[in-house]
Structures are given as structure tokens and as C-alpha cells.
Coordinates of C-alpha atoms in Angstrom, one line a residue:
M30 CA -85.1 43.8 -123.3
I31 CA -84.3 43.5 -119.6
R32 CA -87.1 41.0 -118.3
L33 CA -88.3 41.8 -114.6
L34 CA -90.4 40.3 -112.0
L35 CA -92.5 42.8 -110.0
V36 CA -93.2 42.1 -106.2
D37 CA -95.7 44.3 -104.4
D38 CA -98.2 42.9 -102.0
Q39 CA -100.3 46.1 -103.1
P40 CA -101.6 45.7 -106.7
L41 CA -101.8 49.6 -107.3
I42 CA -98.5 49.6 -106.8
R43 CA -97.8 47.0 -109.0
A44 CA -100.1 48.4 -111.4
G45 CA -97.6 51.7 -110.9
L46 CA -94.3 49.7 -111.4
R47 CA -95.3 48.3 -114.5
M48 CA -96.3 51.8 -115.8
L49 CA -92.9 52.9 -114.7
C50 CA -91.4 50.0 -116.5
D51 CA -93.4 50.7 -119.4
A52 CA -92.1 54.2 -119.8
E53 CA -88.7 52.8 -120.9
A54 CA -87.9 51.2 -123.9
D55 CA -86.0 48.2 -122.8
L56 CA -88.0 47.1 -119.9
T57 CA -90.4 44.3 -119.9
V58 CA -92.5 42.9 -117.0
V59 CA -92.3 38.8 -117.5
G60 CA -94.6 38.5 -114.2
E61 CA -95.9 39.4 -110.4
A62 CA -96.2 38.4 -107.2
E63 CA -97.9 39.5 -104.4
N64 CA -95.6 38.1 -101.5
G65 CA -92.5 36.8 -101.2
A66 CA -93.6 33.2 -101.4
E67 CA -95.2 33.8 -105.2
A68 CA -91.6 35.7 -105.8
V69 CA -89.7 32.6 -105.2
A70 CA -91.8 30.2 -107.4
L71 CA -92.2 32.8 -110.1
A72 CA -88.3 33.5 -110.0
A73 CA -87.7 29.9 -110.3
S74 CA -90.3 29.7 -113.6
E75 CA -89.8 32.8 -115.2
A76 CA -86.0 33.3 -114.9
P77 CA -86.1 37.5 -115.0
D78 CA -83.3 39.3 -115.5
L79 CA -83.6 41.0 -112.6
I80 CA -86.4 41.3 -109.6
V81 CA -88.0 44.4 -108.0
M82 CA -89.3 43.5 -104.7
D83 CA -91.3 45.2 -101.9
I84 CA -89.3 44.6 -98.7
R85 CA -93.0 44.5 -96.3
M86 CA -95.4 42.3 -97.7
P87 CA -97.3 39.6 -95.7
E88 CA -97.1 35.9 -96.1
M89 CA -93.4 36.4 -96.6
N90 CA -91.5 39.3 -96.6
G91 CA -89.0 40.6 -99.0
L92 CA -85.8 39.8 -97.1
D93 CA -87.1 36.1 -96.5
A94 CA -88.0 36.0 -99.9
A95 CA -84.4 37.1 -101.2
A96 CA -82.6 34.8 -99.0
R97 CA -84.5 31.7 -100.6
I98 CA -84.2 33.4 -104.0
R99 CA -80.2 33.3 -103.3
Q100 CA -80.0 29.6 -101.7
S101 CA -81.3 28.4 -105.2
P102 CA -78.6 27.4 -107.8
K103 CA -81.5 28.2 -110.4
T104 CA -82.2 31.6 -109.2
G105 CA -79.1 32.5 -107.0
A106 CA -77.4 34.7 -109.1
I107 CA -80.6 37.0 -110.3
P108 CA -80.1 40.2 -109.0
I109 CA -83.0 41.9 -106.6
L110 CA -83.4 45.5 -106.6
A111 CA -85.2 46.0 -102.8
A112 CA -87.9 48.8 -102.8
T113 CA -89.6 50.1 -99.8
A114 CA -91.9 53.0 -99.1
K115 CA -91.4 53.3 -95.6
A116 CA -87.5 53.4 -95.7
M117 CA -85.9 53.1 -92.3
P118 CA -82.5 53.4 -90.9
G119 CA -80.6 50.1 -91.4
D120 CA -83.1 49.1 -94.2
R121 CA -80.5 49.3 -97.0
E122 CA -78.1 47.1 -94.9
K123 CA -80.7 44.5 -93.9
C124 CA -81.3 44.2 -97.7
L125 CA -78.2 44.0 -98.6
A126 CA -77.5 41.3 -96.1
S127 CA -80.2 39.2 -97.2
G128 CA -79.4 38.7 -100.6
C129 CA -80.8 42.2 -102.5
S130 CA -78.0 43.6 -104.9
G131 CA -79.4 47.1 -104.3
Y132 CA -81.9 49.1 -102.7
I133 CA -84.3 52.3 -103.9
A134 CA -86.6 54.3 -101.8
K135 CA -90.1 54.9 -102.8
P136 CA -91.1 57.3 -104.5
F137 CA -89.0 57.0 -107.5
T138 CA -89.5 58.1 -111.2
H139 CA -89.3 56.0 -114.5
R140 CA -86.0 56.9 -115.1
E141 CA -84.6 56.2 -111.3
L142 CA -85.7 52.9 -111.6
G143 CA -84.3 52.3 -115.1
A144 CA -81.3 53.3 -113.7
A145 CA -81.4 51.4 -110.7
I146 CA -81.7 48.2 -112.7
R147 CA -79.7 49.1 -115.5
G148 CA -76.5 50.1 -113.1
L149 CA -77.2 46.7 -110.9
L150 CA -77.3 44.8 -114.3
E151 CA -74.2 46.1 -116.0
G152 CA -72.2 45.6 -112.5
S153 CA -71.7 49.3 -111.9
G154 CA -72.6 48.8 -108.4
Q155 CA -75.5 49.0 -105.8
A156 CA -78.4 50.9 -106.1

């Protein structure tokens, strides 16, 4: 079972992400955070296999959270899949530079999300 941490400031989006994960038999959600600061703390306490994180959030955005997660010896190796609804030119590059392992633009299907997650965990490259 692949253990996931979902991070998005919108409760409805987190609920949708959870439903997409529930549609994939090998994915389970072990935690949810509504901002980057919560994501940093939950990454350390829950030790997920992968983090799916929005990049645009209040308090601490996903890029800053990814950089903080990478700095910790306890969480530094956790793959981070950046997700955004407002994809802008250069977002993928910014995500990868901040420490994210891959990038996916919303909207996406449960199959696309599952494939991106598995691809990162299997080391087949960036999503």
C-alpha cells in the first residue's frame, strides 16, 4: 500500500484528491494538510511514501514547504508530487528546483494521478 500525504488549502480539493486516491486500490491517504507548514510537520510525523502538494497556498506555499521537507534528514527523501490548477509557464521548473520530484497540472484523473505517483516511486523519472 502506498501511503500518501495530501496538501491543498481548499477542503473540497483535498476531498476530491482523496476520492481519486480511493479509486486506486494501492493508494491510501495517511494525512491531510491545508498549508505548507502543516505539510512539513505531518511529513515528519506520518512518514508518508509520497506527498501530493499544491504549490499555491497561504501561510507557506508548496515550493517553500518542499524546500523545508528536503532539508530535514527525516523527510528529505520523501518524493513530492507538485500539483496546481493554475499552471503557468515555468511552474514545472520552479517545482523541480524547490525540491519537488514531479509535477502534475489539475485537473487529472485517478489513473493519471496513480500513474504519476507510481512513476515517481518506481524511479521511472519525473511526472
